[in-house]
Coordinates of C-alpha atoms in Angstrom, one line a residue:
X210 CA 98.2 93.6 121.4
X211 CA 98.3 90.7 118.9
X212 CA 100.2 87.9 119.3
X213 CA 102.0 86.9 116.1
X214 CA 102.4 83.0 117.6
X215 CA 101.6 80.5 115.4
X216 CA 100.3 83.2 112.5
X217 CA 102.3 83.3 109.3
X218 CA 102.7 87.1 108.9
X219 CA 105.4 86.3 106.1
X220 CA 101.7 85.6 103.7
X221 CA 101.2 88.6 101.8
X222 CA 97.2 89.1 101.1
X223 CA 94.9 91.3 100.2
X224 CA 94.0 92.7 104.0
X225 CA 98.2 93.4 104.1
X226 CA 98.2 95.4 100.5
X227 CA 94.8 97.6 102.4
X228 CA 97.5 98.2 105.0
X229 CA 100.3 99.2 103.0
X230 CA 98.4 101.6 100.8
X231 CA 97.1 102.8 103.5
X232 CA 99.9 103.5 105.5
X233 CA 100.7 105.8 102.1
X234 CA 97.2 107.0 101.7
X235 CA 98.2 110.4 100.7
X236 CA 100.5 109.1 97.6
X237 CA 97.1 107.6 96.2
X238 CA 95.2 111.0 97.1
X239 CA 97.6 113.2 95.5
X240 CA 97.8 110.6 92.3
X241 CA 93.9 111.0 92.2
X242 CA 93.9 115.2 92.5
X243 CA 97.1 114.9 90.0
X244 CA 94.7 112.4 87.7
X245 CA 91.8 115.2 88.6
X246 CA 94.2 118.0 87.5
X247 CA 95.0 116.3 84.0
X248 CA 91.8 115.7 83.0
X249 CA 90.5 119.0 83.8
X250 CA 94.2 119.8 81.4
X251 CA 93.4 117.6 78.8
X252 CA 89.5 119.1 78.9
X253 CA 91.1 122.4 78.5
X254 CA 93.4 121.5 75.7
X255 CA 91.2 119.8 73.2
X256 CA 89.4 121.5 70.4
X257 CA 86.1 121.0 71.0
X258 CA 84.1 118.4 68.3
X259 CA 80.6 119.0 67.2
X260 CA 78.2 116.1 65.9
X261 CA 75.5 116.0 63.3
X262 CA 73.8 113.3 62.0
X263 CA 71.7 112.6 58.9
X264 CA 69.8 109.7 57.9
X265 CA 69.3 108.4 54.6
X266 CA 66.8 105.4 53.2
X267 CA 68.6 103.7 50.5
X268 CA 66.0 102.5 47.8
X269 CA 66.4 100.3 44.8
X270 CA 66.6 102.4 41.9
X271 CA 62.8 102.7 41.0
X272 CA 63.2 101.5 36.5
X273 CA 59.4 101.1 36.0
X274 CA 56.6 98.5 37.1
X275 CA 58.2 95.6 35.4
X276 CA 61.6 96.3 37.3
X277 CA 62.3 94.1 40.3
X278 CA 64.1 95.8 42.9
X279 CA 67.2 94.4 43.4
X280 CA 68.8 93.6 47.3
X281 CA 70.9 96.1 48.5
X282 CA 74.0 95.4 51.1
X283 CA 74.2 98.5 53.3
X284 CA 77.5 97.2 54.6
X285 CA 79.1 97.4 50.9
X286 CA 76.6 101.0 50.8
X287 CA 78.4 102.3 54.2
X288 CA 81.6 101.5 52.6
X289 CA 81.2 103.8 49.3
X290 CA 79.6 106.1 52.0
X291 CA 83.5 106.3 53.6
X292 CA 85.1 106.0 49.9
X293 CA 87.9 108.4 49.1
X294 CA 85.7 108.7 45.8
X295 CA 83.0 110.2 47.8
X296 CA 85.2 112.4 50.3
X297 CA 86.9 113.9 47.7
X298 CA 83.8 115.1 46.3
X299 CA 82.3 116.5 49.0
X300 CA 85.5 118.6 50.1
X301 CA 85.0 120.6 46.6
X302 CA 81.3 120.8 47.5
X303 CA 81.6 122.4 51.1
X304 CA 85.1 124.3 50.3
X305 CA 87.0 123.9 53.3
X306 CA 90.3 123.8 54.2
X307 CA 90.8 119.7 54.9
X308 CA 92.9 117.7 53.1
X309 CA 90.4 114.5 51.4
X310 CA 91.3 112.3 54.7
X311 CA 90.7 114.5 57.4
X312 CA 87.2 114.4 55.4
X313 CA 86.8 110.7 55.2
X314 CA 88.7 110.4 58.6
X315 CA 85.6 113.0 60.1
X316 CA 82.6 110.8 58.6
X317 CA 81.0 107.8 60.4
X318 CA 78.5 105.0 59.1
X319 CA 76.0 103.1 61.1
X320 CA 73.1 100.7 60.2
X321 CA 70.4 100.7 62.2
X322 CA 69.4 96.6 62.4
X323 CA 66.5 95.7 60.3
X324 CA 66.3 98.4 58.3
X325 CA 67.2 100.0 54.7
X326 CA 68.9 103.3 56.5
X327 CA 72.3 104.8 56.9
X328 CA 73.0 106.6 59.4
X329 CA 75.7 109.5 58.5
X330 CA 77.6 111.2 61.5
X331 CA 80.2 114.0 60.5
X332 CA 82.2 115.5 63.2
X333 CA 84.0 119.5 62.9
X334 CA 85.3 122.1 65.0
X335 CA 82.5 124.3 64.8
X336 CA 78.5 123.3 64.8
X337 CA 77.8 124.8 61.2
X338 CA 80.5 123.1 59.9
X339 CA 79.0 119.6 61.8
X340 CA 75.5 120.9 60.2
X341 CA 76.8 121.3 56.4
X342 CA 79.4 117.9 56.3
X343 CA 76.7 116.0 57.6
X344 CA 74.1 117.3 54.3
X345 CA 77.3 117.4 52.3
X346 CA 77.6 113.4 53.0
X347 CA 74.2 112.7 52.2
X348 CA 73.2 114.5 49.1
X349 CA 76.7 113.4 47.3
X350 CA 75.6 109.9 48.3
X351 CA 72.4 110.4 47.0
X352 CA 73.5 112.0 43.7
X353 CA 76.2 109.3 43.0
X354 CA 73.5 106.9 43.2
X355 CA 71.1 108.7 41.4
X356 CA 73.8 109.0 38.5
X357 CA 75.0 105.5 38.5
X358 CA 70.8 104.5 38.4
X359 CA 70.6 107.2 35.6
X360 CA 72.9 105.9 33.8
X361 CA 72.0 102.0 33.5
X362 CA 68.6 103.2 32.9
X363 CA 70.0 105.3 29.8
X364 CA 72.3 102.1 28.6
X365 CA 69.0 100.1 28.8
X366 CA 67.0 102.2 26.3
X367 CA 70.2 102.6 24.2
X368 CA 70.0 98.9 24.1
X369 CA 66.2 98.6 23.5
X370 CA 66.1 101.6 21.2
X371 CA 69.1 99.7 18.5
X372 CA 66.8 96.6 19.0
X373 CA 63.6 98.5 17.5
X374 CA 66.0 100.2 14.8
X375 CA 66.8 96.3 14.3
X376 CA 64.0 94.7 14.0
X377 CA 62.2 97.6 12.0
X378 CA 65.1 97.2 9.2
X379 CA 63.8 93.2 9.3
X380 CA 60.2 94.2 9.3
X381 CA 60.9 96.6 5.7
X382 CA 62.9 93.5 4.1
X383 CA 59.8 91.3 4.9
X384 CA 57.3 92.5 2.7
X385 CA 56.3 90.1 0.2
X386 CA 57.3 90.5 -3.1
X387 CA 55.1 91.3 -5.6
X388 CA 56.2 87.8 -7.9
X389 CA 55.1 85.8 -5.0
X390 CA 51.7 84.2 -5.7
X391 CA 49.1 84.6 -3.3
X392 CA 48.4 81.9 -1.1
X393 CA 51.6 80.3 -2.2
X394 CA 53.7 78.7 0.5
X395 CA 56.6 81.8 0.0
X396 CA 53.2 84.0 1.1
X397 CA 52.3 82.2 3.8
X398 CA 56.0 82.3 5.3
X399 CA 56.5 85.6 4.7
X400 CA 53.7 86.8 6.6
X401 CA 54.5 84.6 9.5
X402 CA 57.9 86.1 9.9
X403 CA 56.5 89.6 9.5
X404 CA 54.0 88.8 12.6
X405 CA 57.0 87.4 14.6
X406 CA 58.7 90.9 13.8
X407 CA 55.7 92.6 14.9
X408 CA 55.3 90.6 18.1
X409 CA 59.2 91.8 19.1
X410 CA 58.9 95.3 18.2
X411 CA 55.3 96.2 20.4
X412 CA 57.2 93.7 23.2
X413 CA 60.4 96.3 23.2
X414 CA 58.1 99.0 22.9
X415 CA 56.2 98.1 26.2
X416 CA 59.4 98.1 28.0
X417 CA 61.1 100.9 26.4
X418 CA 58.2 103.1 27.4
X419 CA 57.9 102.9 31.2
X420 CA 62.0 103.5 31.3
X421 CA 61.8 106.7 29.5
X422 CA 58.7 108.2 31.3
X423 CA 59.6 107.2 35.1
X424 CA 61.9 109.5 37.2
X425 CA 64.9 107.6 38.5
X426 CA 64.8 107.7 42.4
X427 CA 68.2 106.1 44.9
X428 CA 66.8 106.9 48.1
X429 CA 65.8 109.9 49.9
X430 CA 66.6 112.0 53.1
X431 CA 64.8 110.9 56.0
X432 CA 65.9 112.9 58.8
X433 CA 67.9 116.1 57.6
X434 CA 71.3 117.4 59.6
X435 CA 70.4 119.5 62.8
X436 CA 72.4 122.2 64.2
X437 CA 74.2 120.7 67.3
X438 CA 73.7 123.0 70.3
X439 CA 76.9 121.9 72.1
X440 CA 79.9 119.8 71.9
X441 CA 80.0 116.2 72.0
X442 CA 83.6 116.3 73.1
X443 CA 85.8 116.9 75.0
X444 CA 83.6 115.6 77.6
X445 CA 84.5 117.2 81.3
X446 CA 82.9 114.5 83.0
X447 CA 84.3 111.9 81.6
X448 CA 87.7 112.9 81.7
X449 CA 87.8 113.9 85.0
X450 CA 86.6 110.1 85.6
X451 CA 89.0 108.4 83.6
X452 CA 92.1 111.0 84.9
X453 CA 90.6 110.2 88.4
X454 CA 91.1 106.5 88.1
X455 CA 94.7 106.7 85.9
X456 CA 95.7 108.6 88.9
X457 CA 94.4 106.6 90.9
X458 CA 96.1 103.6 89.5
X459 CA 99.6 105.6 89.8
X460 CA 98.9 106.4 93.4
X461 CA 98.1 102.6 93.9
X462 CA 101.6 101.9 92.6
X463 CA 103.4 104.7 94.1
X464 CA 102.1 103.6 97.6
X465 CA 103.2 99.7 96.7
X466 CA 106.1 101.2 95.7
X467 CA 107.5 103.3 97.9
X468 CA 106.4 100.5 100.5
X469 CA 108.4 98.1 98.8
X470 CA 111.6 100.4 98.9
X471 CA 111.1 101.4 102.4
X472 CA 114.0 100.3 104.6
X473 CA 112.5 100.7 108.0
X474 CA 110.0 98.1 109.9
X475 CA 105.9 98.8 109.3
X476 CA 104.9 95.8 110.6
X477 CA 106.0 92.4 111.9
X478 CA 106.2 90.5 108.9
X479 CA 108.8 93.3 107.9
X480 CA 110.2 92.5 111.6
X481 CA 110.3 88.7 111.1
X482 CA 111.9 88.2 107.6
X483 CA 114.4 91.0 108.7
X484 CA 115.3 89.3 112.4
X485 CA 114.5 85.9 111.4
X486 CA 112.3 85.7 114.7
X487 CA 108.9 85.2 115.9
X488 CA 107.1 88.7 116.5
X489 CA 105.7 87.8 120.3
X490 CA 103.4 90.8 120.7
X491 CA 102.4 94.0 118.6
X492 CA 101.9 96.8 121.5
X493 CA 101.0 100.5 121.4
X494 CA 103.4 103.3 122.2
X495 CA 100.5 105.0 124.3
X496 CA 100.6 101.8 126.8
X497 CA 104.3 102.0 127.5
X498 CA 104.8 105.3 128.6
X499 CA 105.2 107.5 132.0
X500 CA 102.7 106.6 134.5
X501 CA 101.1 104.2 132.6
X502 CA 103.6 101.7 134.4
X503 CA 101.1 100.3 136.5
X504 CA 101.0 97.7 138.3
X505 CA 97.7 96.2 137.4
X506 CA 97.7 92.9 135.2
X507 CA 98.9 93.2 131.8
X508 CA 97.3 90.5 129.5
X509 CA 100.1 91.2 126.8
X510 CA 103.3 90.9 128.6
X511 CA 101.5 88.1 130.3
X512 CA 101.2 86.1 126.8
X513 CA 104.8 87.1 126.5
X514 CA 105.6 85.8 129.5
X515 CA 104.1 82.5 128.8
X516 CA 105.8 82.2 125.5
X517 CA 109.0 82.6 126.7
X518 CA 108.6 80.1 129.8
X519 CA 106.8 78.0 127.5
X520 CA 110.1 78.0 125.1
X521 CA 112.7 77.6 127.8
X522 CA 110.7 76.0 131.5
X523 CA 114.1 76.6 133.5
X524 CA 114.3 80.6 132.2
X525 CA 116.1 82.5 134.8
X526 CA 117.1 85.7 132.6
X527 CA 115.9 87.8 130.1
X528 CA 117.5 90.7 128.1
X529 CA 115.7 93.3 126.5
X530 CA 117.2 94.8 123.6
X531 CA 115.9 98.2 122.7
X532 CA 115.7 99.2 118.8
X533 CA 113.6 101.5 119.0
X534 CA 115.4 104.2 120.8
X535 CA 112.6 107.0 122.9
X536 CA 112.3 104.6 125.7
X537 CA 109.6 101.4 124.1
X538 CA 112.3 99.1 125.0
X539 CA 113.2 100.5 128.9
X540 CA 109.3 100.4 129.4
X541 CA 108.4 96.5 127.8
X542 CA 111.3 95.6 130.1
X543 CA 109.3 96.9 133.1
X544 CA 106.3 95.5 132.0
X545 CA 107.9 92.2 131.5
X546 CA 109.8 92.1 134.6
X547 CA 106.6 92.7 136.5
X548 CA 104.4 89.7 134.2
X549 CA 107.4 87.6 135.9
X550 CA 106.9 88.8 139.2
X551 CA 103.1 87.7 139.2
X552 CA 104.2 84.2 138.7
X553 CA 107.5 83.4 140.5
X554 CA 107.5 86.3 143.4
X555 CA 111.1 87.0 142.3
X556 CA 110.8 89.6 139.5
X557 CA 114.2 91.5 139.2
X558 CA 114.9 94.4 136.6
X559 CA 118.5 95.7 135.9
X560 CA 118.8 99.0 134.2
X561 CA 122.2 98.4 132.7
X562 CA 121.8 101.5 130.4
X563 CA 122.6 105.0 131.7
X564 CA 120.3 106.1 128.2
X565 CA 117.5 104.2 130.0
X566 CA 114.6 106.7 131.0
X567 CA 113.2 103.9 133.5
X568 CA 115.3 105.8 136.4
X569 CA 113.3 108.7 135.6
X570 CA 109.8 107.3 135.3
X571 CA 110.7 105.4 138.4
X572 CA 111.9 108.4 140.5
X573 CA 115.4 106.6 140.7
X574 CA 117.6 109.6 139.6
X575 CA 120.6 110.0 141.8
X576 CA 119.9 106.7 143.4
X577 CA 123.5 104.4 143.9
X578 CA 122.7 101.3 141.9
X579 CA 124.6 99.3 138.9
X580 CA 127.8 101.3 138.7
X581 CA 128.3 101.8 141.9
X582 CA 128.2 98.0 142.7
X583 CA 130.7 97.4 139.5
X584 CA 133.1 100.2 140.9
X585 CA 133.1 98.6 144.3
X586 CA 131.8 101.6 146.0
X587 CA 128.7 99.9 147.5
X588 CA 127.5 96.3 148.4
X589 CA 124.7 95.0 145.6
X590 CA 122.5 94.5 148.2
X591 CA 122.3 97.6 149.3
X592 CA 121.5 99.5 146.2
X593 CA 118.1 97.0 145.3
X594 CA 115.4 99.4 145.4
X595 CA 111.5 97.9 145.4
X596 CA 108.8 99.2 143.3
X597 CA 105.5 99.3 143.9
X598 CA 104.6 101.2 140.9
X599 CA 105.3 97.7 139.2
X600 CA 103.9 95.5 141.5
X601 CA 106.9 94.6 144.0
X602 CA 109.5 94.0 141.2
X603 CA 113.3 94.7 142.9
X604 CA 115.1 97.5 140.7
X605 CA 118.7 97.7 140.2
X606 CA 119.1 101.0 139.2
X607 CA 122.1 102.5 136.4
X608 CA 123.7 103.9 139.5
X609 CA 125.3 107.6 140.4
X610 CA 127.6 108.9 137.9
X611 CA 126.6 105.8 135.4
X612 CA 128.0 107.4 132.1
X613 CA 130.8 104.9 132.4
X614 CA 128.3 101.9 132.7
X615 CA 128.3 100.8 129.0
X616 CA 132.3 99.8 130.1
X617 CA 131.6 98.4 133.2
X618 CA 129.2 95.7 131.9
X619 CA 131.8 94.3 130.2
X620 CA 134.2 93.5 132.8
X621 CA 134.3 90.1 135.0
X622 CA 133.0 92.2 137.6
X623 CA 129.6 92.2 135.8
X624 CA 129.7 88.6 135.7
X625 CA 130.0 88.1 139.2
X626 CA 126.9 90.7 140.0
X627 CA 125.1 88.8 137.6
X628 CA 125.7 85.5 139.0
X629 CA 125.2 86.6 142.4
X630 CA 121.7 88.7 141.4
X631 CA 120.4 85.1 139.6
X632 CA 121.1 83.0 143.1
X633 CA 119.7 86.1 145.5
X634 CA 116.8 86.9 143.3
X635 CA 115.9 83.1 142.2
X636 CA 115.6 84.3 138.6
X637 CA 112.8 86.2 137.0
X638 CA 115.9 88.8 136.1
X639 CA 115.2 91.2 133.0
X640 CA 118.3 93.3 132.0
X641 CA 116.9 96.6 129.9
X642 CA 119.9 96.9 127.3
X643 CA 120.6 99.0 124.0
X644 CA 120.6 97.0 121.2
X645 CA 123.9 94.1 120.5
X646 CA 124.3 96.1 117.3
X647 CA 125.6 98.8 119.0
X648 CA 126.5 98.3 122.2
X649 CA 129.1 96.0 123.2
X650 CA 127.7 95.8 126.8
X651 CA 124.6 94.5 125.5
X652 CA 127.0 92.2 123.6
X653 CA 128.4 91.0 127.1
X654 CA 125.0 90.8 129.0
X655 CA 123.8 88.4 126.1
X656 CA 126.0 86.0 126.9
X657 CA 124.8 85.7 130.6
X658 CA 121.1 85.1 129.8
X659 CA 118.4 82.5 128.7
X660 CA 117.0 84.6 125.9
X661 CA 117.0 87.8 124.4
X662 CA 114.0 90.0 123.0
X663 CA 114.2 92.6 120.2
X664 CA 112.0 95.5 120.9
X665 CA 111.6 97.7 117.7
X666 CA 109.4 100.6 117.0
X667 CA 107.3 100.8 113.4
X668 CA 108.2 103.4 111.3
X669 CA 111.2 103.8 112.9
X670 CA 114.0 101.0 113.2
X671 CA 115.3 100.2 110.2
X672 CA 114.9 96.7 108.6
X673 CA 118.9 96.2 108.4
X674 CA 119.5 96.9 112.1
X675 CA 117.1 94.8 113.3
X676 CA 118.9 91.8 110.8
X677 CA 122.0 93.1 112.5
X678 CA 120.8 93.1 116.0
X679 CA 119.7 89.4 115.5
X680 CA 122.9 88.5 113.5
X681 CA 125.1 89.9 116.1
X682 CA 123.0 88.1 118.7
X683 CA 123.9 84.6 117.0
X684 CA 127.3 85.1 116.7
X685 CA 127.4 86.2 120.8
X686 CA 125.6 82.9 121.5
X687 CA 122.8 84.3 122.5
X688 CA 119.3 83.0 122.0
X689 CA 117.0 85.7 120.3
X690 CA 113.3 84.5 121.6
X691 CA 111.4 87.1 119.8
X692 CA 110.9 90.5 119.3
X693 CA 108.3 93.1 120.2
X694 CA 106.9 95.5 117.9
X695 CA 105.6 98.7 119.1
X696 CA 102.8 100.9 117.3
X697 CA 102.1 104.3 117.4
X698 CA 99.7 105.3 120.1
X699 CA 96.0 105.0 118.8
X700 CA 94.1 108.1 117.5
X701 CA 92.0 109.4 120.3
X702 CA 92.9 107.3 123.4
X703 CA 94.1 109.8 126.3
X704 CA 97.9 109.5 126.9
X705 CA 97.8 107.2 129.6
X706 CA 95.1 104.6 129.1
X707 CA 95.3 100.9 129.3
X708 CA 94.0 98.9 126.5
X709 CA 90.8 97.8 129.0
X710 CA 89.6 101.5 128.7
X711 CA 91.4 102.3 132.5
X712 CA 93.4 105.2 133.5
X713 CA 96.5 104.4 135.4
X714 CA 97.3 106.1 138.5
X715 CA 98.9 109.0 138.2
X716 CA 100.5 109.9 141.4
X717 CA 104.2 109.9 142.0
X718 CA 105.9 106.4 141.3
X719 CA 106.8 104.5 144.6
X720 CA 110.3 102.6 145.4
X721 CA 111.3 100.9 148.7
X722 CA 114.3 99.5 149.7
X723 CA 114.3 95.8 148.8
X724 CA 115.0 93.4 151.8
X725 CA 117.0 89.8 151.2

């Protein structure tokens, strides 16, 4: 048991989210073998894409030895690399049947840092095809550059070659004409401008010649396209990973989900924002059945117990309201009776439900008891009956022929009993009752005691009939202490073992005749 006193189970935190998804564990494992399923899908659908790589060094077009090099960007090179220019080209070189974007579209262009390399990365459908774009790439890029270098180099010696045509006119027209006296000043002149003429010529000349006699060179292949030997995607691996953790994520939402929409009571924060109530105790199904009515001490009804005195010191009467239907609430009514017993000597439980399997697990079958006092047919004290299965507590039993009771509660006949059974028995009374929601005998016996205590099951009562049990309650008068919340029996415990590891006693229950 866990006592909900004092705790806030309203707080939603991570620890109640583990509980919730976990209560739906198998909508996050089927999102996961879903998300497994659709990746293997998607592995099997997609073409697969082979990779080949080529890399390039990108060189300064080499214009002779009195030719600086001049800086190259390889971003602005990767760019004309990925040109439609350059795709367009090599579509008519490798002949295939891709429209110029799906060429560009199939290229990639990295840059290795500190270096004068392009890295070219061409993607197809089939390995060759990966192989031959990759080369494709390369060489066009090469040859573009070679042709643009080419042809500045060719503009150059046009330009130096009309200077020399130029200056050799000048150096014709220079000569000195024959009127000119020698050593005259016209001489003298003449000559100097024929040097200067000279002087320009052998200077174009010494450039002219290293331009036409060195090859033009843009860069070079450094590491040639290799044959892929298998696909670089689809990947299996990886998208059995990421369908694992998209399903994953759906099953994650489906469980929250499907929590959220969930109308019945999983645990007793769900009990107390539906009841408006303290949960007093969380118990286990497997503690509250049969023979496991003991009458050893029972630290959780105990702490009930103390709650409820602690609440309300003059307490006399207690109703048990059962929600949870299967017998949870007859069986915490025994259990509570007896916790009372061990303190005042006086427990009492009345069985004012002909549905109550308490007669049975008590060997009371048959017995006369309630309805037989309310029909007048026997004396109330001679019907009290004893039990030392729960530790001495007095038992008023439904009675013979008790399919009637559910009428008989609700007479002034009842009220009288009742009266009388609080002065005989000096309180300690607990009166095992259906739920106020839908029994209007459990409506009457609420108005006759000091507090009432909802008993639901989880997984099983419904959030709006325990807000109705607790509504109706209020508008009966009737003070709703608390409630109980009963869990499923725990995996692996035998059927009838107490929470301290020990077996109850199976024999036969055991009833006496109470004496006044």
């Amino acid at each position: 048991m866990s006592s909900s006193s004092g705790t806030d189970f309203g707080s939603t935190d991570v620890a109640d989210y583990g509980r919730r998804i976990t209560r739906r564990w198998w909508l996050v494992l089927g999102g996961v073998a879903l998300g497994l399923a659709g990746g293997a899908a998607a592995t099997w659908a997609q073409t697969p894409l082979y990779t080949s790589t080529t890399s390039v060094l990108v060189e300064s077009p080499s214009t002779g030895a009195d030719q600086r090099s001049a800086e190259i960007n390889l971003d602005t090179e990767a760019q004309l690399v990925r040109s439609t220019r350059l795709a367009d080209e090599v579509r008519a070189r490798l002949n295939v049947d891709l429209s110029t974007t799906e060429v560009r579209e199939a290229v990639t262009v990295t840059v290795p840092p500190n270096s004068q390399v392009l890295d070219l990365t061409f993607s197809a459908s089939t390995a060759e095809d990966a192989q031959a774009g990759a080369s494709a790439y390369a060489e066009v890029y090469l040859d573009q550059r070679e042709a643009v270098a080419e042809q500045r180099v060719q503009d150059t010696i046009d330009s130096l070659t009309a200077q020399l045509a130029s200056l050799r006119e000048d150096l014709d027209q220079s000569a000195t004409p024959g009127t000119v006296l020698p050593g005259s000043t016209q001489q003298l002149l003449a000559e100097s401008q024929r040097d200067i003429i000279i002087s320009q010529i052998t200077d174009l000349n010494s450039r002219l010649a290293p331009l036409r006699a060195t090859a033009v060179e843009a860069g070079e292949v450094i590491s040639p396209a290799g044959l892929p030997r298998s696909p670089t995607s689809p990947v299996l691996l990886l998208d059995l990973v990421a369908g694992a953790l998209v399903g994953l994520l759906l099953g994650l939402v489906a469980a929250l989900a499907a929590d959220r929409l969930d109308r019945r009571v999983r645990r007793a924060s769900d009990l107390e924002r539906a009841a408006a109530v303290p949960v007093l105790a969380e118990v286990r199904d497997g503690d509250l059945r049969g023979a496991a009515l003991c009458a050893c001490h029972d630290r959780d009804f105990d702490l009930i117990r103390n709650e409820l005195t602690s609440a309300d010191p003059t307490l006399r009467a207690v109703q048990v309201q059962d929600l949870a239907g299967g017998g949870p609430g007859a069986a915490c009514s025994a259990r509570l009776a007896a916790a009372l017993h061990r303190t005042t000597g006086s427990g009492t439980l009345v069985l004012a439900s002909a549905e109550s399997p308490l007669a049975s697990w008590l060997a009371l079958d048959g017995r006369p008891g309630l309805a037989d006092v309310l029909r007048g047919d026997v004396p109330l004290e001679d019907v009290w009956m004893r039990s030392e299965q729960l530790g001495g507590v007095v038992v008023l039993p439904p009675g013979r022929s008790a399919d009637d009771l559910a009428d008989l509660v609700q007479s002034p006949r009842f009220t009288d009993v009742f009266t009388q059974l609080l002065r005989d028995q000096r309180g300690g009374v607990v009166v095992d009752t259906p739920g106020a929601d839908t029994s209007p005998g459990a409506q009457s016996v609420s108005r006759l005691t000091d507090a009432v205590v909802l008993v639901a099951r989880a997984g099983e009562t419904g959030l709006d009939r325990a807000r109705t049990a607790a509504s109706v309650n209020e508008r009966m008068g009737a003070r709703v202490s608390g409630a109980v919340l009963v869990a499923g029996p725990r995996r692996g415990a035998p059927r009838h073992e107490h929470r301290d590891g020990t077996r109850a006693a199976s024999a036969a229950p055991t009833t006496s005749r109470a004496h006044r």
